[in-house]
């Protein structure tokens, strides 16, 4: 059984637009080019965060294009080369990037492919802090076979605290030099602690030894330095980095140097004195250093593109609730620490944020509880799902023997958006039953119930012969960015499909099956 509900109210979609991408592109491009001129037309630009698919920024700054950084680089593509850093231990441990649920080595491969699609093909890979790990050697060999330029840096003893050793022939001097010709060298990685800053400093060292007075800067989005420390957008960033223990602070160096209050995060502030010493040692003349604070080092014009502060505050509160659910789910799966959950719970309490602010949560829980009481669901598991559309409607669905809750929900959403009556099937039920039977009878699956990926593929096939279904599928783009909640964690097939659609999903930390192995 599927239940639909409607919350009365006008669409908030236009009212929520809070960020001007074109203004940001113009401001950020200008700031980068000015910084390049400042350093004799050679700048190593450390990119914090993701080059593409920056979904956190898109959620916190409604209207922000998740690929705006790639668009910026495409504008500058004749001036840009890219170095992708990946920490050897992250490859060896199989560290996973959360937004795509793929390991860092595969995330690096995907990023190279994505950059090529944007016309950014001057890409080099650097493995940092290499210790001879077999998995890393295998990764290196794979890239070399595909004609990708790849370099290796080993760990520098007591870096960064031992400045004299780091800035010497036995420190940075032992690192291989990566030749680059273009004025802007973007240094990025699949995640934090990839060795981006050390790579920039190593390149600076070698350049200055060659008589090239190149420079260093950081491309940042969060925290937004010209918003207050307690602004919800900055608090949301603190929640996003709770897993690595980051927190926001007033930049004391900027305050002392200029008498102005700006916001940075703890690691940049803590590292600034040692970073300044490293830069001074590299350039050999303090007068060449334009930086008096971590804020000075940053190239971040995001705050100047904000056009609706109240919408950002609302969106940021929602992001804290999302992070709360995400970390709880990761904790129950053994992938996150209890301290991370506690940090986000503390942020929720300090900012008086309630879980109920996410409207889909209580509705999904209510129908899931009702279904359980009535013995509905599948194999003793009653999973409720609810999604809030952009016009305020809430659509709900349950799991069944035939379909996962996510599958049933998206079918109902397509029917609502396509104006199809609730009692009219989108496709004949027997069509899905045949696929369900084939799962167990031909593919030897343990479950007959269809996940969302399977259902979408079935709809695509059926749409070739049915214009009504094709028209319904065209409405999928309308639910990108919608808020959804499930009372159980999604299976892999549900999770992948929901991410492709672009739905902002949260889940209660409950498993979708009593089986330990779920596919």
Short mmCIF file of C-alpha atoms in Angstrom, two decimals:
data_model
loop_
_atom_site.label_atom_id
_atom_site.label_comp_id
_atom_site.label_asym_id
_atom_site.label_seq_id
_atom_site.Cartn_x
_atom_site.Cartn_y
_atom_site.Cartn_z
CA UNK A 1 0.00 0.00 0.00
CA UNK A 2 1.23 3.50 -0.84
CA UNK A 3 0.05 6.63 0.95
CA UNK A 4 0.28 10.16 -0.38
CA UNK A 5 0.16 13.24 1.78
CA UNK A 6 0.19 16.91 1.00
CA UNK A 7 1.47 19.83 3.07
CA UNK A 8 -0.46 22.95 2.21
CA UNK A 9 1.68 25.88 1.17
CA UNK A 10 3.26 27.56 -1.80
CA UNK A 11 6.52 26.49 -3.36
CA UNK A 12 9.61 27.82 -1.60
CA UNK A 13 11.96 26.96 -4.47
CA UNK A 14 12.52 30.48 -5.82
CA UNK A 15 12.58 32.00 -2.35
CA UNK A 16 15.40 29.65 -1.40
CA UNK A 17 17.83 30.69 -4.16
CA UNK A 18 20.64 32.32 -2.22
CA UNK A 19 23.78 32.26 -4.35
CA UNK A 20 24.76 34.05 -7.58
CA UNK A 21 27.02 31.68 -9.53
CA UNK A 22 27.91 34.17 -12.25
CA UNK A 23 28.99 36.80 -9.75
CA UNK A 24 31.03 34.19 -7.91
CA UNK A 25 32.73 33.04 -11.12
CA UNK A 26 33.64 36.61 -12.02
CA UNK A 27 34.89 37.48 -8.51
CA UNK A 28 36.86 34.27 -8.02
CA UNK A 29 38.43 34.35 -11.48
CA UNK A 30 39.56 37.95 -10.97
CA UNK A 31 41.00 37.15 -7.53
CA UNK A 32 42.98 34.17 -8.85
CA UNK A 33 44.45 36.11 -11.78
CA UNK A 34 45.46 38.94 -9.45
CA UNK A 35 47.22 36.42 -7.21
CA UNK A 36 49.05 34.94 -10.22
CA UNK A 37 50.40 38.41 -11.11
CA UNK A 38 51.52 38.84 -7.52
CA UNK A 39 53.87 35.86 -7.92
CA UNK A 40 55.61 36.54 -11.24
CA UNK A 41 53.04 34.61 -13.25
CA UNK A 42 53.48 31.27 -11.44
CA UNK A 43 51.06 30.18 -8.71
CA UNK A 44 50.56 26.86 -6.95
CA UNK A 45 46.91 26.96 -5.94
CA UNK A 46 45.90 24.43 -3.30
CA UNK A 47 42.23 23.55 -3.81
CA UNK A 48 40.50 22.73 -0.53
CA UNK A 49 37.47 20.46 -0.88
CA UNK A 50 36.22 18.91 -4.11
CA UNK A 51 36.90 20.12 -7.64
CA UNK A 52 33.52 18.86 -8.83
CA UNK A 53 30.32 17.48 -7.35
CA UNK A 54 30.53 19.81 -4.34
CA UNK A 55 27.17 18.73 -2.97
CA UNK A 56 27.81 20.14 0.50
CA UNK A 57 28.17 23.66 -0.91
CA UNK A 58 25.12 23.13 -3.13
CA UNK A 59 23.01 22.10 -0.13
CA UNK A 60 24.21 24.90 2.16
CA UNK A 61 24.16 27.65 -0.50
CA UNK A 62 20.93 27.03 -2.48
CA UNK A 63 21.58 27.97 -6.07
CA UNK A 64 25.29 27.11 -5.88
CA UNK A 65 26.30 25.01 -8.90
CA UNK A 66 28.03 21.87 -7.59
CA UNK A 67 30.33 22.03 -10.65
CA UNK A 68 31.08 25.76 -10.49
CA UNK A 69 34.78 25.15 -9.72
CA UNK A 70 35.12 23.07 -12.88
CA UNK A 71 33.42 25.83 -14.85
CA UNK A 72 35.91 28.30 -13.42
CA UNK A 73 38.87 26.10 -14.38
CA UNK A 74 37.42 25.63 -17.85
CA UNK A 75 37.43 29.42 -18.26
CA UNK A 76 41.11 29.40 -17.33
CA UNK A 77 42.00 26.09 -19.00
CA UNK A 78 44.79 27.56 -21.19
CA UNK A 79 46.44 28.85 -18.01
CA UNK A 80 45.88 25.77 -15.81
CA UNK A 81 47.64 22.48 -15.06
CA UNK A 82 46.48 20.08 -12.35
CA UNK A 83 48.33 17.90 -9.85
CA UNK A 84 46.17 15.32 -8.05
CA UNK A 85 47.67 14.18 -4.74
CA UNK A 86 46.70 10.92 -3.09
CA UNK A 87 48.11 9.70 0.20
CA UNK A 88 49.65 6.22 -0.19
CA UNK A 89 48.11 4.96 3.05
CA UNK A 90 44.62 5.93 1.85
CA UNK A 91 45.13 3.61 -1.14
CA UNK A 92 46.51 0.81 1.03
CA UNK A 93 43.63 1.05 3.55
CA UNK A 94 40.97 1.31 0.87
CA UNK A 95 39.64 4.59 2.25
CA UNK A 96 36.19 5.40 0.88
CA UNK A 97 34.91 8.75 -0.38
CA UNK A 98 31.45 9.11 1.14
CA UNK A 99 29.58 10.98 -1.61
CA UNK A 100 30.25 8.32 -4.25
CA UNK A 101 30.93 5.33 -1.95
CA UNK A 102 34.10 4.51 -3.91
CA UNK A 103 37.67 4.16 -2.69
CA UNK A 104 40.13 7.04 -3.03
CA UNK A 105 42.10 5.34 -5.80
CA UNK A 106 38.95 4.91 -7.90
CA UNK A 107 37.86 8.44 -6.94
CA UNK A 108 41.15 9.68 -8.42
CA UNK A 109 40.50 7.78 -11.66
CA UNK A 110 36.98 9.21 -11.83
CA UNK A 111 38.29 12.72 -11.23
CA UNK A 112 40.77 12.39 -14.10
CA UNK A 113 37.93 11.29 -16.39
CA UNK A 114 35.72 14.15 -15.20
CA UNK A 115 38.46 16.71 -15.77
CA UNK A 116 38.95 15.46 -19.33
CA UNK A 117 35.21 15.90 -19.98
CA UNK A 118 35.61 19.55 -19.00
CA UNK A 119 38.54 19.98 -21.37
CA UNK A 120 41.11 19.91 -18.56
CA UNK A 121 43.58 17.31 -19.75
CA UNK A 122 46.87 18.60 -18.28
CA UNK A 123 46.69 16.29 -15.26
CA UNK A 124 49.47 14.67 -13.25
CA UNK A 125 49.06 12.27 -10.31
CA UNK A 126 51.32 12.39 -7.26
CA UNK A 127 51.38 9.64 -4.62
CA UNK A 128 52.46 11.16 -1.31
CA UNK A 129 54.22 9.60 1.71
CA UNK A 130 54.92 6.38 -0.15
CA UNK A 131 56.38 3.51 1.91
CA UNK A 132 56.44 0.70 -0.63
CA UNK A 133 52.84 -0.46 -0.15
CA UNK A 134 51.97 -3.24 -2.68
CA UNK A 135 48.51 -1.78 -3.35
CA UNK A 136 50.11 1.55 -4.20
CA UNK A 137 52.57 -0.05 -6.61
CA UNK A 138 49.65 -1.77 -8.33
CA UNK A 139 47.80 1.55 -8.60
CA UNK A 140 50.91 3.26 -10.00
CA UNK A 141 51.36 0.52 -12.59
CA UNK A 142 47.74 0.82 -13.65
CA UNK A 143 48.07 4.56 -14.27
CA UNK A 144 51.34 4.18 -16.13
CA UNK A 145 49.76 1.58 -18.43
CA UNK A 146 47.08 4.17 -19.23
CA UNK A 147 49.71 6.82 -20.09
CA UNK A 148 48.95 8.98 -17.03
CA UNK A 149 51.92 10.92 -15.68
CA UNK A 150 52.58 9.78 -12.12
CA UNK A 151 55.17 10.75 -9.53
CA UNK A 152 56.01 9.56 -6.01
CA UNK A 153 57.07 11.47 -2.91
CA UNK A 154 58.29 9.70 0.20
CA UNK A 155 57.66 10.84 3.74
CA UNK A 156 59.87 13.67 5.03
CA UNK A 157 61.08 13.00 8.55
CA UNK A 158 59.53 15.31 11.17
CA UNK A 159 57.67 17.35 8.54
CA UNK A 160 56.53 20.06 9.04
CA UNK A 161 57.96 20.84 12.49
CA UNK A 162 61.64 20.47 11.52
CA UNK A 163 61.79 23.44 9.15
CA UNK A 164 65.54 23.30 8.50
CA UNK A 165 65.42 19.65 7.50
CA UNK A 166 62.25 20.00 5.38
CA UNK A 167 63.69 22.92 3.42
CA UNK A 168 66.93 21.18 2.50
CA UNK A 169 68.38 18.83 -0.08
CA UNK A 170 67.43 15.90 2.19
CA UNK A 171 63.86 17.15 2.65
CA UNK A 172 62.00 18.78 -0.24
CA UNK A 173 65.20 18.39 -2.21
CA UNK A 174 64.73 14.61 -2.30
CA UNK A 175 61.23 14.96 -3.72
CA UNK A 176 61.05 14.63 -7.47
CA UNK A 177 60.23 17.92 -9.21
CA UNK A 178 57.07 17.95 -11.31
CA UNK A 179 57.69 20.10 -14.42
CA UNK A 180 54.83 22.48 -15.24
CA UNK A 181 54.59 25.17 -17.92
CA UNK A 182 51.34 27.01 -17.30
CA UNK A 183 50.99 29.89 -14.82
CA UNK A 184 48.38 28.24 -12.55
CA UNK A 185 49.03 24.82 -11.05
CA UNK A 186 45.95 23.53 -9.23
CA UNK A 187 46.83 21.03 -6.49
CA UNK A 188 43.92 18.88 -5.33
CA UNK A 189 43.17 15.42 -3.96
CA UNK A 190 40.28 13.01 -3.36
CA UNK A 191 40.05 13.96 0.31
CA UNK A 192 41.71 15.68 3.28
CA UNK A 193 45.30 15.00 4.32
CA UNK A 194 46.31 14.08 0.78
CA UNK A 195 49.56 16.05 1.00
CA UNK A 196 48.45 19.05 -1.05
CA UNK A 197 50.26 21.72 0.97
CA UNK A 198 53.50 19.73 1.15
CA UNK A 199 53.33 19.27 -2.63
CA UNK A 200 52.96 23.01 -3.18
CA UNK A 201 55.88 23.75 -0.84
CA UNK A 202 58.05 21.12 -2.52
CA UNK A 203 57.38 22.69 -5.92
CA UNK A 204 58.15 26.15 -4.52
CA UNK A 205 61.44 24.87 -3.12
CA UNK A 206 62.53 23.46 -6.46
CA UNK A 207 61.36 26.56 -8.36
CA UNK A 208 63.29 28.92 -6.10
CA UNK A 209 66.39 26.76 -6.41
CA UNK A 210 65.99 27.28 -10.16
CA UNK A 211 65.58 31.04 -9.75
CA UNK A 212 61.80 31.03 -10.31
CA UNK A 213 59.97 33.14 -7.72
CA UNK A 214 56.66 31.25 -7.78
CA UNK A 215 53.98 31.59 -5.11
CA UNK A 216 51.38 29.70 -3.12
CA UNK A 217 47.72 30.32 -2.27
CA UNK A 218 44.64 28.37 -1.18
CA UNK A 219 41.32 28.15 -2.99
CA UNK A 220 38.68 27.84 -0.28
CA UNK A 221 34.91 27.85 -0.02
CA UNK A 222 34.35 27.06 3.66
CA UNK A 223 34.44 28.42 6.22
CA UNK A 224 33.31 31.67 4.62
CA UNK A 225 35.79 34.12 6.11
CA UNK A 226 33.63 37.24 5.93
CA UNK A 227 30.59 35.67 7.62
CA UNK A 228 30.40 35.57 11.44
CA UNK A 229 31.92 32.61 13.25
CA UNK A 230 28.47 31.53 14.50
CA UNK A 231 26.77 31.91 11.09
CA UNK A 232 24.89 28.70 10.24
CA UNK A 233 26.81 28.22 6.96
CA UNK A 234 30.05 28.07 8.95
CA UNK A 235 28.48 25.85 11.60
CA UNK A 236 27.35 23.49 8.82
CA UNK A 237 30.95 23.28 7.61
CA UNK A 238 32.03 22.38 11.13
CA UNK A 239 29.47 19.56 11.10
CA UNK A 240 30.72 18.40 7.69
CA UNK A 241 34.27 18.06 9.06
CA UNK A 242 33.32 16.60 12.45
CA UNK A 243 34.77 13.26 11.34
CA UNK A 244 38.27 14.75 11.09
CA UNK A 245 37.89 16.96 14.16
CA UNK A 246 37.98 20.36 12.43
CA UNK A 247 36.34 23.40 13.99
CA UNK A 248 36.06 27.07 13.10
CA UNK A 249 37.91 29.87 14.89
CA UNK A 250 38.50 33.60 14.58
CA UNK A 251 41.80 34.10 12.75
CA UNK A 252 44.00 35.66 15.50
CA UNK A 253 46.79 36.54 13.06
CA UNK A 254 44.44 38.53 10.82
CA UNK A 255 42.91 40.28 13.83
CA UNK A 256 46.35 41.28 15.11
CA UNK A 257 47.69 42.39 11.71
CA UNK A 258 44.65 44.32 10.46
CA UNK A 259 42.25 44.72 13.39
CA UNK A 260 39.56 42.83 11.44
CA UNK A 261 37.64 39.74 12.52
CA UNK A 262 37.68 36.90 9.99
CA UNK A 263 36.91 33.19 10.23
CA UNK A 264 39.17 30.27 9.43
CA UNK A 265 39.42 26.69 10.63
CA UNK A 266 41.64 25.32 13.35
CA UNK A 267 44.21 23.45 11.26
CA UNK A 268 45.01 26.46 9.06
CA UNK A 269 45.38 28.68 12.11
CA UNK A 270 47.45 26.11 14.02
CA UNK A 271 49.69 25.47 11.00
CA UNK A 272 50.19 29.09 9.99
CA UNK A 273 53.28 29.88 12.13
CA UNK A 274 55.13 26.80 10.88
CA UNK A 275 53.90 27.35 7.30
CA UNK A 276 55.15 30.93 7.40
CA UNK A 277 58.55 29.72 8.61
CA UNK A 278 58.67 27.16 5.79
CA UNK A 279 57.81 29.82 3.21
CA UNK A 280 60.37 32.23 4.66
CA UNK A 281 63.02 29.52 4.52
CA UNK A 282 62.11 28.67 0.92
CA UNK A 283 62.05 32.23 -0.47
CA UNK A 284 64.93 33.42 1.74
CA UNK A 285 63.50 36.92 2.14
CA UNK A 286 60.56 37.79 4.38
CA UNK A 287 59.81 40.87 2.27
CA UNK A 288 58.67 38.58 -0.54
CA UNK A 289 55.90 37.14 1.65
CA UNK A 290 52.56 38.95 1.31
CA UNK A 291 50.84 36.86 3.98
CA UNK A 292 50.27 37.97 7.55
CA UNK A 293 47.47 35.48 8.27
CA UNK A 294 45.83 32.26 7.04
CA UNK A 295 42.99 34.43 5.71
CA UNK A 296 45.51 36.30 3.53
CA UNK A 297 46.50 32.99 1.91
CA UNK A 298 42.96 32.14 0.91
CA UNK A 299 41.30 33.02 -2.37
CA UNK A 300 37.65 32.87 -1.36
CA UNK A 301 34.97 35.17 -2.79
CA UNK A 302 31.98 32.96 -1.95
CA UNK A 303 30.68 35.40 0.66
CA UNK A 304 30.38 38.14 -1.96
CA UNK A 305 28.00 36.03 -4.09
CA UNK A 306 25.40 35.54 -1.35
CA UNK A 307 22.05 37.10 -2.26
CA UNK A 308 19.73 35.62 0.38
CA UNK A 309 21.22 35.16 3.82
CA UNK A 310 18.04 33.88 5.45
CA UNK A 311 17.70 31.07 2.89
CA UNK A 312 21.29 30.02 3.62
CA UNK A 313 20.59 29.90 7.34
CA UNK A 314 17.57 27.65 6.74
CA UNK A 315 19.48 25.37 4.38
CA UNK A 316 22.42 25.13 6.78
CA UNK A 317 20.16 24.00 9.62
CA UNK A 318 18.91 21.23 7.33
CA UNK A 319 22.52 20.25 6.58
CA UNK A 320 23.24 19.77 10.28
CA UNK A 321 20.29 17.38 10.53
CA UNK A 322 21.57 15.48 7.47
CA UNK A 323 25.02 15.16 9.01
CA UNK A 324 23.48 13.87 12.22
CA UNK A 325 21.76 11.03 10.34
CA UNK A 326 24.75 10.30 8.13
CA UNK A 327 27.20 9.96 11.01
CA UNK A 328 24.77 7.80 13.00
CA UNK A 329 24.42 5.44 10.04
CA UNK A 330 28.18 5.32 9.51
CA UNK A 331 28.65 4.65 13.22
CA UNK A 332 26.28 1.67 13.25
CA UNK A 333 28.13 0.31 10.18
CA UNK A 334 31.44 0.59 12.03
CA UNK A 335 32.80 3.28 9.72
CA UNK A 336 32.63 6.22 12.12
CA UNK A 337 33.54 7.02 15.72
CA UNK A 338 31.09 7.77 18.50
CA UNK A 339 32.92 11.06 19.11
CA UNK A 340 31.91 12.25 15.64
CA UNK A 341 28.24 11.61 16.38
CA UNK A 342 28.59 13.41 19.69
CA UNK A 343 30.17 16.46 18.03
CA UNK A 344 27.21 16.87 15.70
CA UNK A 345 24.73 16.29 18.51
CA UNK A 346 26.47 19.08 20.41
CA UNK A 347 26.19 21.43 17.41
CA UNK A 348 22.47 20.62 17.11
CA UNK A 349 21.94 21.43 20.77
CA UNK A 350 24.00 24.64 20.71
CA UNK A 351 21.97 25.92 17.76
CA UNK A 352 18.58 24.67 19.00
CA UNK A 353 18.05 22.51 15.90
CA UNK A 354 15.42 19.77 16.11
CA UNK A 355 15.27 16.63 13.96
CA UNK A 356 11.62 17.48 13.30
CA UNK A 357 12.74 20.47 11.20
CA UNK A 358 13.31 17.89 8.48
CA UNK A 359 9.66 17.34 7.58
CA UNK A 360 10.04 13.98 5.85
CA UNK A 361 11.53 12.32 8.96
CA UNK A 362 8.50 12.10 11.23
CA UNK A 363 6.16 11.20 8.37
CA UNK A 364 8.39 8.33 7.20
CA UNK A 365 8.70 7.08 10.76
CA UNK A 366 4.95 7.27 11.31
CA UNK A 367 3.98 5.21 8.26
CA UNK A 368 6.78 2.72 8.99
CA UNK A 369 5.54 2.27 12.56
CA UNK A 370 1.93 1.89 11.40
CA UNK A 371 2.94 -0.71 8.81
CA UNK A 372 4.88 -2.68 11.38
CA UNK A 373 1.90 -2.69 13.76
CA UNK A 374 -0.29 -4.00 10.96
CA UNK A 375 2.20 -6.68 9.92
CA UNK A 376 2.88 -5.10 6.54
CA UNK A 377 6.28 -4.75 4.89
CA UNK A 378 8.52 -7.61 3.78
CA UNK A 379 10.19 -10.38 5.80
CA UNK A 380 9.33 -8.65 9.04
CA UNK A 381 10.96 -5.36 8.01
CA UNK A 382 8.66 -2.39 7.49
CA UNK A 383 10.54 0.44 5.84
CA UNK A 384 8.82 3.80 5.54
CA UNK A 385 9.99 6.40 3.03
CA UNK A 386 8.91 10.00 2.49
CA UNK A 387 10.03 12.76 0.15
CA UNK A 388 9.25 16.48 0.25
CA UNK A 389 8.79 17.91 -3.22
CA UNK A 390 9.67 21.49 -4.09
CA UNK A 391 6.03 22.57 -4.00
CA UNK A 392 5.62 21.32 -0.41
CA UNK A 393 3.91 18.00 -1.20
CA UNK A 394 5.01 15.01 0.84
CA UNK A 395 4.83 11.62 -0.91
CA UNK A 396 5.20 8.42 1.11
CA UNK A 397 5.65 4.71 0.40
CA UNK A 398 6.48 1.37 2.04
CA UNK A 399 8.54 -1.64 1.08
CA UNK A 400 6.78 -4.81 -0.11
CA UNK A 401 7.51 -8.28 -1.48
CA UNK A 402 7.72 -6.71 -4.92
CA UNK A 403 9.63 -3.48 -4.28
CA UNK A 404 11.95 -1.68 -1.90
CA UNK A 405 10.50 1.41 -0.27
CA UNK A 406 12.72 3.70 -2.39
CA UNK A 407 11.45 2.03 -5.57
CA UNK A 408 7.80 2.36 -4.59
CA UNK A 409 8.34 5.97 -3.55
CA UNK A 410 9.96 7.11 -6.80
CA UNK A 411 7.23 5.44 -8.85
CA UNK A 412 4.63 7.36 -6.83
CA UNK A 413 6.55 10.59 -7.29
CA UNK A 414 6.64 10.07 -11.06
CA UNK A 415 2.90 9.48 -11.05
CA UNK A 416 2.21 12.64 -9.04
CA UNK A 417 4.44 14.79 -11.24
CA UNK A 418 2.94 13.26 -14.37
CA UNK A 419 -0.64 13.77 -13.19
CA UNK A 420 -1.33 10.02 -13.19
CA UNK A 421 -4.14 8.93 -10.79
CA UNK A 422 -3.07 7.09 -7.65
CA UNK A 423 -5.04 3.97 -8.57
CA UNK A 424 -3.61 3.80 -12.11
CA UNK A 425 -0.36 1.80 -12.40
CA UNK A 426 2.55 3.45 -14.17
CA UNK A 427 3.26 0.08 -15.81
CA UNK A 428 1.39 -3.22 -15.44
CA UNK A 429 2.23 -4.97 -12.15
CA UNK A 430 2.91 -8.21 -14.04
CA UNK A 431 5.84 -6.51 -15.81
CA UNK A 432 7.61 -5.99 -12.46
CA UNK A 433 6.57 -9.46 -11.26
CA UNK A 434 8.31 -11.07 -14.24
CA UNK A 435 11.51 -9.16 -13.44
CA UNK A 436 11.18 -10.15 -9.79
CA UNK A 437 10.84 -13.82 -10.73
CA UNK A 438 13.84 -13.57 -13.04
CA UNK A 439 15.97 -12.24 -10.15
CA UNK A 440 15.54 -15.45 -8.21
CA UNK A 441 14.90 -17.92 -11.04
CA UNK A 442 17.64 -16.83 -13.45
CA UNK A 443 20.06 -14.62 -11.49
CA UNK A 444 19.87 -16.73 -8.32
CA UNK A 445 19.21 -13.73 -6.09
CA UNK A 446 18.06 -14.30 -2.50
CA UNK A 447 15.58 -11.44 -2.76
CA UNK A 448 12.67 -10.99 -5.14
CA UNK A 449 12.10 -7.37 -4.09
CA UNK A 450 13.30 -4.85 -6.69
CA UNK A 451 15.68 -2.06 -5.71
CA UNK A 452 15.48 1.40 -7.26
CA UNK A 453 18.27 0.84 -9.76
CA UNK A 454 16.45 -2.26 -11.09
CA UNK A 455 13.11 -0.46 -11.23
CA UNK A 456 14.53 2.53 -13.11
CA UNK A 457 16.21 0.28 -15.66
CA UNK A 458 12.91 -1.58 -16.11
CA UNK A 459 11.05 1.70 -16.63
CA UNK A 460 13.60 2.84 -19.20
CA UNK A 461 13.13 -0.40 -21.15
CA UNK A 462 9.34 -0.19 -20.92
CA UNK A 463 9.37 3.50 -21.98
CA UNK A 464 10.54 2.54 -25.48
CA UNK A 465 7.07 1.21 -26.16
CA UNK A 466 5.06 3.55 -23.94
CA UNK A 467 5.23 7.39 -24.34
CA UNK A 468 3.43 7.84 -21.00
CA UNK A 469 6.27 6.15 -19.12
CA UNK A 470 8.90 8.09 -21.09
CA UNK A 471 7.15 11.33 -20.18
CA UNK A 472 7.06 10.26 -16.53
CA UNK A 473 10.79 9.49 -16.52
CA UNK A 474 11.50 12.95 -17.91
CA UNK A 475 10.15 14.32 -14.62
CA UNK A 476 13.04 12.77 -12.66
CA UNK A 477 15.05 15.96 -13.12
CA UNK A 478 12.37 17.84 -11.17
CA UNK A 479 13.20 15.99 -7.96
CA UNK A 480 16.92 16.75 -7.97
CA UNK A 481 17.71 18.36 -4.63
CA UNK A 482 14.48 17.19 -2.96
CA UNK A 483 14.61 16.01 0.67
CA UNK A 484 13.93 12.34 1.40
CA UNK A 485 14.02 10.19 4.52
CA UNK A 486 13.88 6.42 5.02
CA UNK A 487 13.47 4.52 8.27
CA UNK A 488 16.15 2.04 7.15
CA UNK A 489 19.49 2.44 5.40
CA UNK A 490 19.29 1.90 1.63
CA UNK A 491 20.69 -1.13 -0.13
CA UNK A 492 23.52 -0.43 -2.62
CA UNK A 493 21.10 -0.46 -5.57
CA UNK A 494 18.86 2.10 -3.88
CA UNK A 495 21.72 4.32 -2.73
CA UNK A 496 23.43 4.51 -6.12
CA UNK A 497 20.20 5.34 -7.94
CA UNK A 498 19.16 8.02 -5.44
CA UNK A 499 22.56 9.68 -5.76
CA UNK A 500 22.32 9.67 -9.54
CA UNK A 501 18.91 11.33 -9.35
CA UNK A 502 20.38 13.90 -6.94
CA UNK A 503 18.05 13.39 -3.99
CA UNK A 504 19.20 14.50 -0.53
CA UNK A 505 18.64 11.31 1.46
CA UNK A 506 18.76 10.75 5.19
CA UNK A 507 18.07 7.46 6.99
CA UNK A 508 17.51 6.16 10.47
CA UNK A 509 20.41 3.93 11.55
CA UNK A 510 18.53 0.67 10.96
CA UNK A 511 19.55 -2.13 8.60
CA UNK A 512 17.18 -2.94 5.74
CA UNK A 513 17.53 -6.69 6.22
CA UNK A 514 18.40 -9.21 8.91
CA UNK A 515 20.98 -10.65 6.51
CA UNK A 516 24.57 -9.57 7.13
CA UNK A 517 25.45 -9.53 3.42
CA UNK A 518 23.22 -7.17 1.45
CA UNK A 519 23.44 -6.56 -2.32
#
